[in-house]
Short mmCIF file of C-alpha atoms in Angstrom, two decimals:
data_model
loop_
_atom_site.label_atom_id
_atom_site.label_comp_id
_atom_site.label_asym_id
_atom_site.label_seq_id
_atom_site.Cartn_x
_atom_site.Cartn_y
_atom_site.Cartn_z
CA MET A 8 51.71 5.11 13.08
CA ARG A 9 51.19 2.21 10.87
CA HIS A 10 50.06 0.90 14.19
CA SER A 11 46.79 3.24 14.56
CA LYS A 12 45.60 3.49 11.13
CA SER A 13 45.27 -0.25 11.42
CA LEU A 14 43.22 0.42 14.52
CA ILE A 15 41.03 2.80 13.44
CA LEU A 16 40.19 0.17 10.52
CA ALA A 17 39.43 -2.11 13.32
CA VAL A 18 37.40 -0.06 15.30
CA LEU A 19 35.18 1.20 12.40
CA LEU A 20 34.85 -2.14 11.23
CA LEU A 21 33.85 -2.94 14.29
CA LEU A 22 31.39 -0.32 14.52
CA LEU A 23 30.21 -0.74 10.98
CA GLY A 24 29.46 -4.50 12.06
CA SER A 25 27.59 -3.95 15.05
CA ALA A 26 25.30 -1.33 12.84
CA ALA A 27 25.04 -4.20 10.45
CA TYR A 28 23.66 -6.50 12.62
CA ALA A 29 21.18 -3.96 13.99
CA GLU A 30 19.64 -3.66 10.57
CA ASP A 31 19.81 -7.49 10.11
CA ASP A 32 17.86 -8.44 13.70
CA MET A 33 15.30 -6.18 12.19
CA ASP A 34 15.23 -7.60 8.74
CA ALA A 35 14.79 -11.08 10.18
CA LEU A 36 11.89 -9.89 12.18
CA MET A 37 9.90 -8.14 9.57
CA ALA A 38 10.68 -11.39 6.91
CA GLN A 39 8.99 -13.31 9.73
CA VAL A 40 5.79 -10.80 9.78
CA ALA A 41 5.57 -9.16 6.79
CA PRO A 42 4.38 -10.60 3.78
CA GLN A 43 7.21 -10.26 1.34
CA ASP A 44 4.70 -10.77 -1.45
CA GLY A 45 1.49 -9.31 -2.22
CA PRO A 46 -1.11 -8.17 -5.09
CA VAL A 47 -0.26 -5.17 -7.25
CA ILE A 48 -3.23 -2.53 -6.35
CA ALA A 49 -4.97 -0.36 -8.62
CA THR A 50 -3.94 -0.89 -12.38
CA PHE A 51 -6.74 0.57 -13.65
CA LYS A 52 -9.13 3.08 -11.57
CA SER A 53 -12.18 1.82 -12.98
CA THR A 54 -13.55 -1.39 -14.61
CA ARG A 55 -13.32 -0.06 -18.19
CA ILE A 56 -10.64 1.94 -19.67
CA ILE A 57 -12.55 3.58 -22.27
CA ASP A 58 -14.71 0.89 -24.26
CA MET A 59 -12.65 -1.89 -23.20
CA PRO A 60 -13.31 -3.90 -19.69
CA THR A 61 -10.00 -3.62 -17.46
CA THR A 62 -9.10 -6.61 -15.22
CA GLU A 63 -9.96 -4.87 -12.07
CA VAL A 64 -13.10 -6.10 -10.28
CA VAL A 65 -15.15 -4.39 -7.56
CA GLY A 66 -14.27 -5.56 -4.08
CA LYS A 67 -16.50 -8.08 -2.07
CA GLY A 68 -19.41 -6.44 -0.79
CA ASP A 69 -18.61 -2.96 -3.02
CA LEU A 70 -21.15 -1.96 -5.46
CA ASN A 71 -19.88 0.09 -7.97
CA PHE A 72 -22.42 2.16 -10.04
CA SER A 73 -21.75 3.40 -13.48
CA LEU A 74 -23.45 5.98 -15.47
CA SER A 75 -21.74 6.26 -18.90
CA HIS A 76 -22.75 8.30 -22.37
CA HIS A 77 -21.50 8.14 -26.16
CA LEU A 78 -22.68 11.47 -27.72
CA GLY A 79 -23.47 11.97 -31.32
CA PRO A 80 -20.92 12.77 -33.67
CA ILE A 81 -18.99 16.12 -32.90
CA SER A 82 -19.66 17.22 -36.40
CA THR A 83 -23.13 17.95 -35.54
CA GLY A 84 -21.93 20.90 -34.50
CA PRO A 85 -23.20 23.61 -31.88
CA GLY A 86 -26.95 23.26 -33.05
CA GLN A 87 -26.96 20.02 -31.70
CA ALA A 88 -24.71 20.99 -28.65
CA PHE A 89 -21.89 18.80 -30.53
CA GLY A 90 -23.75 15.62 -30.27
CA LEU A 91 -25.50 16.06 -26.66
CA ASP A 92 -28.94 15.98 -28.25
CA MET A 93 -28.03 12.17 -30.08
CA ALA A 94 -26.71 10.77 -26.38
CA LYS A 95 -26.50 7.40 -25.81
CA ILE A 96 -27.08 6.05 -22.34
CA ARG A 97 -26.08 3.38 -20.34
CA LEU A 98 -26.54 2.46 -16.51
CA GLN A 99 -24.64 -0.08 -15.16
CA PHE A 100 -24.02 -1.76 -11.76
CA GLU A 101 -21.13 -4.28 -10.46
CA TYR A 102 -21.46 -6.26 -7.74
CA GLY A 103 -18.57 -7.68 -5.76
CA LEU A 104 -19.65 -11.68 -4.61
CA THR A 105 -15.88 -11.82 -3.53
CA ASP A 106 -12.77 -10.19 -4.10
CA ARG A 107 -12.20 -11.97 -7.11
CA LEU A 108 -15.77 -12.25 -8.63
CA GLN A 109 -18.27 -9.95 -9.60
CA VAL A 110 -21.59 -10.01 -11.32
CA GLU A 111 -22.80 -7.12 -13.24
CA LEU A 112 -26.24 -5.67 -14.64
CA GLY A 113 -26.71 -3.08 -17.03
CA ARG A 114 -28.98 -1.59 -19.28
CA THR A 115 -28.57 0.22 -22.77
CA ASN A 116 -30.82 2.49 -24.49
CA ASP A 117 -29.45 1.88 -27.90
CA GLY A 118 -30.22 -0.50 -30.68
CA PHE A 119 -32.23 -3.19 -29.16
CA LYS A 120 -32.35 -1.56 -25.91
CA PRO A 121 -30.51 -4.64 -24.44
CA VAL A 122 -30.33 -5.54 -20.93
CA ASP A 123 -27.12 -7.44 -19.97
CA LEU A 124 -25.91 -9.71 -17.12
CA SER A 125 -22.62 -10.50 -16.68
CA LEU A 126 -20.05 -12.25 -14.77
CA LYS A 127 -16.27 -11.44 -13.85
CA LEU A 128 -13.57 -13.26 -12.76
CA ARG A 129 -9.94 -12.25 -11.63
CA VAL A 130 -7.96 -15.21 -12.46
CA LEU A 131 -4.78 -14.15 -11.78
CA ARG A 132 -3.42 -11.23 -10.27
CA GLN A 133 0.11 -9.71 -10.63
CA SER A 134 1.95 -9.58 -7.61
CA THR A 135 4.41 -7.01 -6.04
CA SER A 136 7.32 -9.33 -6.23
CA GLY A 137 6.70 -10.02 -9.64
CA SER A 138 6.45 -13.76 -9.34
CA MET A 139 3.09 -13.17 -10.98
CA PRO A 140 3.76 -10.76 -13.54
CA VAL A 141 0.30 -10.21 -15.21
CA SER A 142 -3.05 -9.76 -13.95
CA LEU A 143 -6.02 -11.92 -15.69
CA THR A 144 -9.67 -11.58 -15.91
CA VAL A 145 -12.34 -13.27 -17.66
CA GLN A 146 -16.04 -11.82 -18.35
CA ALA A 147 -18.69 -13.67 -19.87
CA ALA A 148 -21.96 -11.43 -20.68
CA GLY A 149 -25.21 -12.22 -21.88
CA PHE A 150 -27.38 -9.46 -23.93
CA TYR A 151 -30.93 -9.62 -24.20
CA GLY A 152 -32.89 -6.90 -26.81
CA THR A 153 -35.92 -5.95 -25.47
CA SER A 154 -37.07 -3.60 -28.25
CA PHE A 155 -37.09 -3.90 -32.16
CA THR A 156 -38.23 -1.72 -34.49
CA GLY A 157 -38.87 -1.05 -38.22
CA SER A 158 -37.64 -4.18 -40.45
CA ASP A 159 -36.49 -5.99 -37.35
CA THR A 160 -40.27 -6.49 -36.41
CA LEU A 161 -40.73 -8.70 -39.63
CA LEU A 162 -38.31 -11.41 -37.91
CA ASP A 163 -39.56 -14.22 -35.83
CA LEU A 164 -38.21 -12.54 -32.77
CA THR A 165 -38.16 -15.79 -30.57
CA PRO A 166 -36.26 -15.44 -27.19
CA VAL A 167 -32.83 -17.10 -28.22
CA ARG A 168 -32.60 -14.68 -31.39
CA ARG A 169 -32.94 -11.64 -28.97
CA ILE A 170 -29.64 -13.10 -27.25
CA SER A 171 -26.38 -12.20 -28.10
CA SER A 172 -22.86 -12.93 -25.56
CA THR A 173 -19.56 -11.89 -25.45
CA TYR A 174 -16.56 -13.27 -23.94
CA HIS A 175 -13.51 -11.13 -22.94
CA LEU A 176 -9.96 -12.39 -21.60
CA LEU A 177 -8.15 -9.71 -20.32
CA ILE A 178 -4.59 -9.30 -19.39
CA ALA A 179 -2.83 -6.24 -18.09
CA ARG A 180 0.35 -5.25 -16.39
CA LYS A 181 1.28 -2.21 -14.10
CA TRP A 182 4.69 -1.42 -15.05
CA ASN A 183 5.07 1.01 -12.32
CA ASP A 184 3.04 3.49 -10.39
CA LYS A 185 2.06 5.33 -13.99
CA LEU A 186 1.89 3.26 -16.73
CA SER A 187 -0.59 0.50 -17.17
CA THR A 188 -1.43 -1.64 -20.17
CA GLU A 189 -3.58 -4.25 -21.54
CA LEU A 190 -4.28 -6.73 -24.10
CA MET A 191 -7.86 -8.12 -24.77
CA GLY A 192 -8.95 -11.26 -26.38
CA ALA A 193 -13.03 -10.99 -27.25
CA LEU A 194 -15.17 -13.11 -28.78
CA VAL A 195 -18.73 -11.99 -29.78
CA LEU A 196 -21.65 -14.52 -30.19
CA ARG A 197 -24.97 -12.80 -31.83
CA ASN A 198 -27.81 -14.30 -33.41
CA LEU A 199 -29.12 -11.59 -35.34
CA TYR A 200 -26.62 -9.65 -37.17
CA PRO A 201 -27.05 -7.29 -40.20
CA SER A 202 -26.13 -9.07 -43.46
CA VAL A 203 -25.98 -12.39 -44.79
CA THR A 204 -22.26 -12.04 -45.07
CA ASP A 205 -21.67 -11.21 -41.25
CA HIS A 206 -21.14 -13.87 -38.84
CA PHE A 207 -22.51 -15.81 -35.65
CA ALA A 208 -19.18 -15.62 -33.98
CA THR A 209 -16.90 -12.87 -34.16
CA PRO A 210 -13.19 -12.59 -32.67
CA ILE A 211 -11.95 -9.37 -31.76
CA ALA A 212 -8.22 -8.10 -30.34
CA GLY A 213 -7.92 -5.27 -28.04
CA ILE A 214 -4.87 -3.23 -26.62
CA GLY A 215 -5.15 -0.26 -24.01
CA GLY A 216 -3.58 1.41 -21.40
CA ARG A 217 -3.44 4.23 -18.93
CA TYR A 218 -0.53 6.74 -17.80
CA LYS A 219 -0.90 8.80 -14.59
CA LEU A 220 0.01 12.25 -14.83
CA SER A 221 -0.56 13.09 -11.66
CA GLN A 222 -1.77 11.12 -8.57
CA ARG A 223 -5.30 11.79 -9.62
CA ILE A 224 -5.34 12.17 -13.04
CA ALA A 225 -4.48 9.68 -16.06
CA VAL A 226 -4.63 9.71 -19.88
CA THR A 227 -6.14 6.68 -21.25
CA ALA A 228 -6.31 4.99 -24.76
CA ASP A 229 -7.84 1.53 -26.11
CA PHE A 230 -8.19 0.45 -29.60
CA ALA A 231 -9.88 -3.02 -30.74
CA MET A 232 -10.55 -4.53 -33.97
CA ILE A 233 -12.00 -7.23 -35.64
CA VAL A 234 -9.64 -9.73 -36.64
CA PRO A 235 -9.04 -10.30 -39.71
CA PRO A 236 -10.67 -6.67 -40.09
CA THR A 237 -12.49 -8.00 -43.34
CA TYR A 238 -13.89 -11.02 -41.26
CA ASN A 239 -17.67 -10.21 -41.32
CA GLY A 240 -17.69 -8.62 -44.96
CA GLN A 241 -18.89 -5.64 -43.85
CA ASN A 242 -15.50 -3.57 -43.33
CA TYR A 243 -16.54 -2.23 -39.86
CA SER A 244 -13.92 0.44 -38.37
CA PRO A 245 -11.62 -0.49 -35.73
CA VAL A 246 -13.22 0.82 -32.20
CA ALA A 247 -10.68 3.73 -30.61
CA GLY A 248 -11.08 6.09 -28.08
CA ILE A 249 -8.68 8.37 -25.86
CA GLY A 250 -9.50 10.13 -22.61
CA LEU A 251 -8.73 11.14 -19.29
CA ASP A 252 -9.73 9.04 -15.56
CA MET A 253 -10.26 12.06 -12.75
CA ASP A 254 -10.30 10.61 -9.48
CA THR A 255 -11.62 12.82 -6.88
CA GLY A 256 -11.70 10.90 -4.60
CA GLY A 257 -15.42 9.59 -3.95
CA HIS A 258 -15.98 9.54 -8.18
CA ILE A 259 -13.98 8.15 -10.69
CA PHE A 260 -14.73 10.43 -13.77
CA GLN A 261 -13.66 9.29 -17.15
CA VAL A 262 -14.53 11.64 -20.51
CA PHE A 263 -12.88 10.75 -23.69
CA ILE A 264 -13.65 10.88 -27.32
CA CYS A 265 -14.40 7.71 -29.63
CA ASN A 266 -15.79 6.54 -32.40
CA SER A 267 -18.32 4.30 -31.63
CA PRO A 268 -22.00 5.41 -30.90
CA TRP A 269 -22.19 2.07 -29.20
CA LEU A 270 -22.59 1.66 -25.56
CA ASN A 271 -23.09 -2.25 -25.29
CA ASP A 272 -20.05 -4.75 -25.75
CA ASP A 273 -21.36 -7.08 -28.35
CA ARG A 274 -22.17 -4.34 -30.97
CA LEU A 275 -19.77 -1.94 -29.74
CA LEU A 276 -17.06 -4.80 -31.29
CA THR A 277 -18.66 -5.85 -34.27
CA GLU A 278 -21.17 -3.15 -35.84
CA THR A 279 -18.81 0.13 -35.05
CA SER A 280 -18.56 1.95 -38.16
CA GLY A 281 -17.62 5.58 -37.16
CA SER A 282 -14.01 5.67 -39.24
CA LEU A 283 -11.11 6.65 -37.33
CA GLY A 284 -9.35 8.81 -40.18
CA ASP A 285 -12.50 11.04 -40.62
CA PHE A 286 -12.17 13.21 -37.30
CA GLY A 287 -14.44 15.19 -38.53
CA THR A 288 -17.69 13.51 -39.04
CA ASP A 289 -17.30 10.06 -36.67
CA MET A 290 -15.80 11.13 -33.76
CA ARG A 291 -17.93 11.50 -30.43
CA ILE A 292 -17.46 12.60 -27.03
CA GLY A 293 -18.09 10.37 -24.20
CA PHE A 294 -17.99 10.14 -20.32
CA GLN A 295 -18.65 7.60 -17.45
CA ILE A 296 -19.14 8.49 -13.95
CA ASN A 297 -18.39 6.03 -11.42
CA ARG A 298 -19.14 5.61 -7.71
CA THR A 299 -18.60 2.82 -5.40
CA PHE A 300 -20.70 1.96 -2.38
CA ALA A 301 -19.30 -0.01 0.43
CA LEU A 302 -22.57 -1.92 1.05
CA GLY A 303 -20.77 -5.20 2.92
CA LYS A 304 -18.42 -5.26 5.96
CA MET B 21 50.04 7.42 19.77
CA ASN B 22 49.26 6.14 23.35
CA ARG B 23 46.58 9.51 23.50
CA THR B 24 44.92 8.60 20.11
CA LEU B 25 44.52 4.81 21.28
CA THR B 26 42.82 5.77 24.40
CA THR B 27 40.38 8.14 22.84
CA LEU B 28 39.42 5.75 19.94
CA LEU B 29 38.58 3.10 22.77
CA LEU B 30 36.85 5.57 24.51
CA LEU B 31 34.83 6.54 21.31
CA SER B 32 33.96 3.31 20.46
CA ALA B 33 33.18 2.32 23.60
CA SER B 34 30.75 4.89 24.04
CA LEU B 35 29.43 4.86 20.78
CA SER B 36 28.83 1.13 20.77
CA CYS B 37 26.87 1.36 24.57
CA ALA B 38 25.67 4.89 24.80
CA ALA B 39 24.01 5.68 27.91
CA VAL B 40 23.57 2.24 29.61
CA VAL B 41 20.59 2.21 31.83
CA THR B 42 20.90 1.48 35.18
CA GLY B 43 19.42 -1.59 36.50
CA ALA B 44 18.03 -2.91 32.87
CA PRO B 45 17.67 -6.44 31.72
CA ALA B 46 20.22 -7.36 29.45
CA GLY B 47 19.11 -8.44 25.68
CA LYS B 48 16.55 -7.08 23.24
CA VAL B 49 12.44 -7.24 23.26
CA MET B 50 11.07 -8.58 20.11
CA CYS B 51 7.62 -7.63 18.97
CA ARG B 52 5.85 -9.20 15.84
CA ASP B 53 2.11 -8.42 16.17
CA GLY B 54 2.18 -4.37 17.30
CA TYR B 55 -0.69 -3.03 17.14
CA VAL B 56 -1.89 0.09 15.28
CA LYS B 57 -4.97 2.15 14.79
CA PHE B 58 -5.22 5.01 12.89
CA PHE B 59 -8.40 7.37 12.96
CA SER B 60 -9.18 10.52 11.50
CA LYS B 61 -12.35 12.01 12.45
CA THR B 62 -14.50 14.52 10.99
CA PRO B 63 -18.00 15.48 10.83
CA MET B 64 -18.53 14.25 7.30
CA GLU B 65 -17.02 10.93 7.90
CA ASP B 66 -14.82 8.74 10.33
CA ILE B 67 -12.24 6.65 9.05
CA LEU B 68 -10.83 3.86 10.71
CA ALA B 69 -8.45 1.39 10.16
CA GLU B 70 -6.01 -1.44 12.07
CA THR B 71 -2.81 -3.31 11.80
CA HIS B 72 -1.50 -6.13 14.02
CA THR B 73 1.54 -6.73 12.33
CA THR B 74 3.90 -4.04 13.41
CA VAL B 75 7.42 -5.17 14.07
CA ALA B 76 9.52 -3.67 17.01
CA ILE B 77 12.81 -4.32 18.65
CA PHE B 78 13.56 -2.43 22.11
CA GLU B 79 16.55 -2.65 23.80
CA PRO B 80 16.35 -2.09 27.76
CA SER B 81 19.90 -1.64 27.82
CA THR B 82 20.22 1.27 25.95
CA ALA B 83 16.51 2.74 26.14
CA HIS B 84 16.66 2.13 21.98
CA LEU B 85 13.59 1.52 19.80
CA ARG B 86 13.00 0.63 16.76
CA VAL B 87 9.53 0.03 15.04
CA ARG B 88 8.64 -0.93 11.47
CA MET B 89 5.42 -1.23 9.94
CA MET B 90 4.29 -2.15 6.31
CA ILE B 91 1.77 0.41 5.05
CA SER B 92 0.23 -2.13 2.94
CA SER B 93 -1.09 -3.80 6.07
CA PHE B 94 -3.64 -1.12 7.51
CA VAL B 95 -7.09 -2.91 6.99
CA PHE B 96 -9.74 -0.72 6.40
CA PRO B 97 -13.66 -1.44 6.63
CA ASN B 98 -13.69 -0.85 3.12
CA HIS B 99 -11.68 -2.10 0.00
CA LEU B 100 -12.09 1.15 -1.99
CA MET B 101 -10.96 2.96 0.70
CA GLN B 102 -8.08 0.83 1.60
CA GLU B 103 -6.98 0.95 -2.45
CA HIS B 104 -7.24 4.80 -2.20
CA PHE B 105 -5.35 5.21 1.18
CA ASN B 106 -2.20 2.90 -0.66
CA GLU B 107 -2.71 4.89 -3.77
CA ASN B 108 -3.65 7.91 -3.61
CA TYR B 109 -2.41 9.51 -0.15
CA MET B 110 0.41 6.83 1.00
CA GLU B 111 2.12 6.00 -2.44
CA THR B 112 2.65 2.51 -0.71
CA ASP B 113 4.38 1.41 -4.17
CA LYS B 114 7.26 4.30 -3.10
CA PHE B 115 7.10 4.35 0.48
CA PRO B 116 6.16 0.53 1.68
CA MET B 117 7.06 1.17 5.29
CA SER B 118 6.62 3.60 8.16
CA ILE B 119 9.65 3.60 10.55
CA PHE B 120 10.35 4.76 13.95
CA GLU B 121 13.81 5.13 15.41
CA GLY B 122 14.59 6.49 18.57
CA THR B 123 14.77 6.45 23.04
CA ALA B 124 12.75 5.92 25.58
CA GLN B 125 13.36 8.49 28.13
CA GLY B 126 12.21 8.63 31.90
CA LEU B 127 12.30 4.84 32.73
CA ASP B 128 14.20 4.37 35.81
CA TRP B 129 14.68 0.45 36.21
CA THR B 130 15.50 0.76 39.59
CA LYS B 131 11.97 2.32 40.50
CA LEU B 132 10.32 0.59 37.80
CA LYS B 133 6.53 -1.05 39.11
CA ALA B 134 5.90 -4.74 38.08
CA GLY B 135 2.55 -5.37 36.70
CA GLU B 136 2.07 -1.06 36.46
CA ALA B 137 1.75 1.55 33.98
CA ASN B 138 4.55 3.76 33.82
CA PRO B 139 5.37 6.86 32.45
CA VAL B 140 7.75 7.30 29.30
CA THR B 141 8.36 9.64 26.71
CA VAL B 142 9.60 8.26 23.75
CA SER B 143 11.73 10.65 21.64
CA GLY B 144 12.70 10.12 17.91
CA ASP B 145 12.16 10.55 14.37
CA LEU B 146 8.97 8.85 12.81
CA GLU B 147 9.25 8.37 9.03
CA ILE B 148 6.06 8.30 6.87
CA HIS B 149 5.28 8.69 3.05
CA GLY B 150 8.99 9.25 2.96
CA VAL B 151 9.08 11.86 5.15
CA LYS B 152 10.97 12.13 8.27
CA LYS B 153 9.98 13.95 11.24
CA HIS B 154 11.11 14.24 15.41
CA TYR B 155 8.39 13.23 17.67
CA ASP B 156 8.40 13.38 21.42
CA VAL B 157 5.66 11.03 22.43
CA PRO B 158 4.30 10.38 25.83
CA GLY B 159 3.06 6.77 26.50
CA THR B 160 3.40 4.25 29.29
CA PHE B 161 5.64 1.08 29.56
CA LYS B 162 4.56 -2.34 31.42
CA LEU B 163 6.44 -5.01 32.56
CA ALA B 164 4.13 -7.86 33.40
CA ALA B 165 4.80 -11.16 36.07
CA ASP B 166 5.30 -12.94 32.62
CA GLY B 167 7.88 -11.21 31.46
CA THR B 168 5.92 -9.40 28.53
CA TYR B 169 7.16 -5.72 28.29
CA SER B 170 4.69 -3.56 26.66
CA GLY B 171 4.16 -0.04 25.58
CA ASP B 172 1.42 2.15 24.59
CA ALA B 173 0.97 5.53 23.09
CA VAL B 174 -2.09 7.77 21.48
CA PHE B 175 -0.22 10.83 19.41
CA LYS B 176 -1.45 12.82 16.39
CA VAL B 177 -0.07 12.89 13.26
CA ARG B 178 -0.37 16.09 10.73
CA ILE B 179 -0.79 14.41 7.61
CA ALA B 180 0.90 17.56 6.15
CA ASP B 181 3.81 17.26 7.62
CA HIS B 182 4.70 14.22 5.92
CA GLY B 183 3.90 15.74 2.52
CA ILE B 184 0.78 13.57 2.01
CA LYS B 185 -1.44 15.72 -0.15
CA VAL B 186 -5.20 15.76 0.19
CA PRO B 187 -7.19 17.23 -2.64
CA SER B 188 -9.72 20.24 -1.80
CA ILE B 189 -12.39 18.28 -2.90
CA VAL B 190 -11.98 15.98 0.02
CA THR B 191 -10.71 17.75 2.67
CA LYS B 192 -14.07 17.52 4.68
CA ASN B 193 -13.64 13.46 4.94
CA ILE B 194 -10.29 13.77 5.90
CA ALA B 195 -8.96 14.88 9.02
CA GLU B 196 -5.48 17.28 8.66
CA GLU B 197 -4.49 15.42 12.13
CA VAL B 198 -5.30 11.81 12.83
CA GLU B 199 -4.68 9.85 15.76
CA ILE B 200 -2.45 6.96 16.20
CA THR B 201 -2.89 4.32 18.44
CA LEU B 202 0.13 2.25 19.10
CA HIS B 203 0.44 -1.22 21.63
CA LEU B 204 3.90 -2.92 21.05
CA GLN B 205 4.73 -5.88 23.07
CA GLY B 206 6.88 -8.79 23.74
CA LYS B 207 9.36 -10.49 25.53
CA ILE B 208 13.37 -10.71 25.73
CA GLU B 209 14.26 -13.11 22.70
CA VAL B 210 17.82 -12.11 22.33
CA THR B 211 20.03 -12.58 25.34
CA LYS B 212 23.12 -10.87 24.67
#
C-alpha cells in the first residue's frame, strides 16, 4: 500500500514536471520575442487636466485641436445663462513632430488677446516594468499680446513688453488603470504686470490628478498656487478646478468648475483672483473639447 | 496492487503522450515571428492593425498547438487608435496577452504533400480580453522543402463574445465581427 502511494506521488510529480516544462519552453520563447518592458500609455486622456498641462504629448503626425471655454461666474445667474454671456474662448492646435516633441499654437480672446506658441517635450516615460517610475515632460511657451485697451495703451508697448513666457516641469505617475497623479513646477516671466509690488518672474507649484469612474469617464482635479502665496504682493488666489473627462471614442470632452477666468497660462497662473472659498461669486463653468486628426502615417 | 500499478502506468502513459500521430516527426516547431492581422470593416471606417511578434509552439507528434500574442504589439496606422485599442477596448494593462491552446485536426502525415497547402482544422480555446471561447478554425498547413512548417488561417471573432464593450456612439465605426488573419511559421528546434 505504501508502495503504491509513493508510486502515485512519483507519477504526479512526473506529470507536474512535464506540464511545467511545457510552460517553460513557451515562457523562454516569449522572453526572446516580446518586449518585457514598454511605455505606460494614457496616463491622461488630454493634454490638460483642467487648467494644468499634463505630461501627455500628441503622437507623431497627429494634430489635436482643442476648443476651450471658461464662462463667467456662475453667480451671474440665469439672466446671463450662469456665465455664458461672459465666456472666454481659446483655440489651440497641437502637432506631434515626433512621438516625444510637439509644437502648439494657441489664441485666447482674453486680456491682451495673446497668440502663443509652445514646445512640449516628453523627457521620460513611465515604463510598465517600473524601471522608470514616472513620466516627465517639460514645456516652454511664449505669449504675444495683440490687443491693449484702456490705460494699457499709454504704455510704450514695445514688442518685448508684449511678450510673456511660461515654463512647466511636469511629473506624472499612473498608479493603476484608474488613478494618475501629477506634480507641476512652473515659472512665469511677464514683461508687463499689474502692480509695482509684482515681479518679472513668478514661481508656481501645482498638483492634479484623475480617477477613472469607468472605461470612458474620469473625475479630474487640479490645484496650483504661487509660492509663496504672497510672493507678488497681490494675494492672488490659487487656481483650482474639479471636472469630468468623457471619452466618446473620437472626442475627449472635458467639463469642469474652476475659479479662474483666464485661459492663457501666463495670466492664469499669476493673476487669478477668483476666491476658492466663495463658490457663490467666483466659481465658473468651463469646458474643453479635443479632437485628434491623424495627418501623418 | 498490481492492477493499481498497471492502471497508473497506463494513465500516465496516455496523459503524457496523448494521441500520438503516426508518421509525425519528433520535436517541436518554434515560431517567433508569427503574423496576425486584425481587420474591422464598417461603411464608416476600416481599421487594420498588424503584429509580427506572435509566438507559437507546435508539436507534430501530438498535433498540439500553443500560441501567445502580446496585445500591445499590434501596430495601428495612427497613434491615437492604438492607444484607444489598448486603453478602452482590450484593457491591455489587465489582459496583456492573448492565448490559444488547441490541436490541429485532420493532419495525416502519411499523406502530407511537401510544399503544398494541406487542409487542417485547428480546435481549441482562444483567450482574448481575459475571456476564453472555443473555436474550430479551418486553415492550411504546409511543410516546405527547407523544413519550414507554416500554418495559415483566416477567421472571424465576435468582439462581444470576449466581453469587449463598444459604446453606442462608435458602433458605426467598429465592426461587431473582426477578421483575424494568421500566419505562423517555424522549424523544428527542440528535437526531444
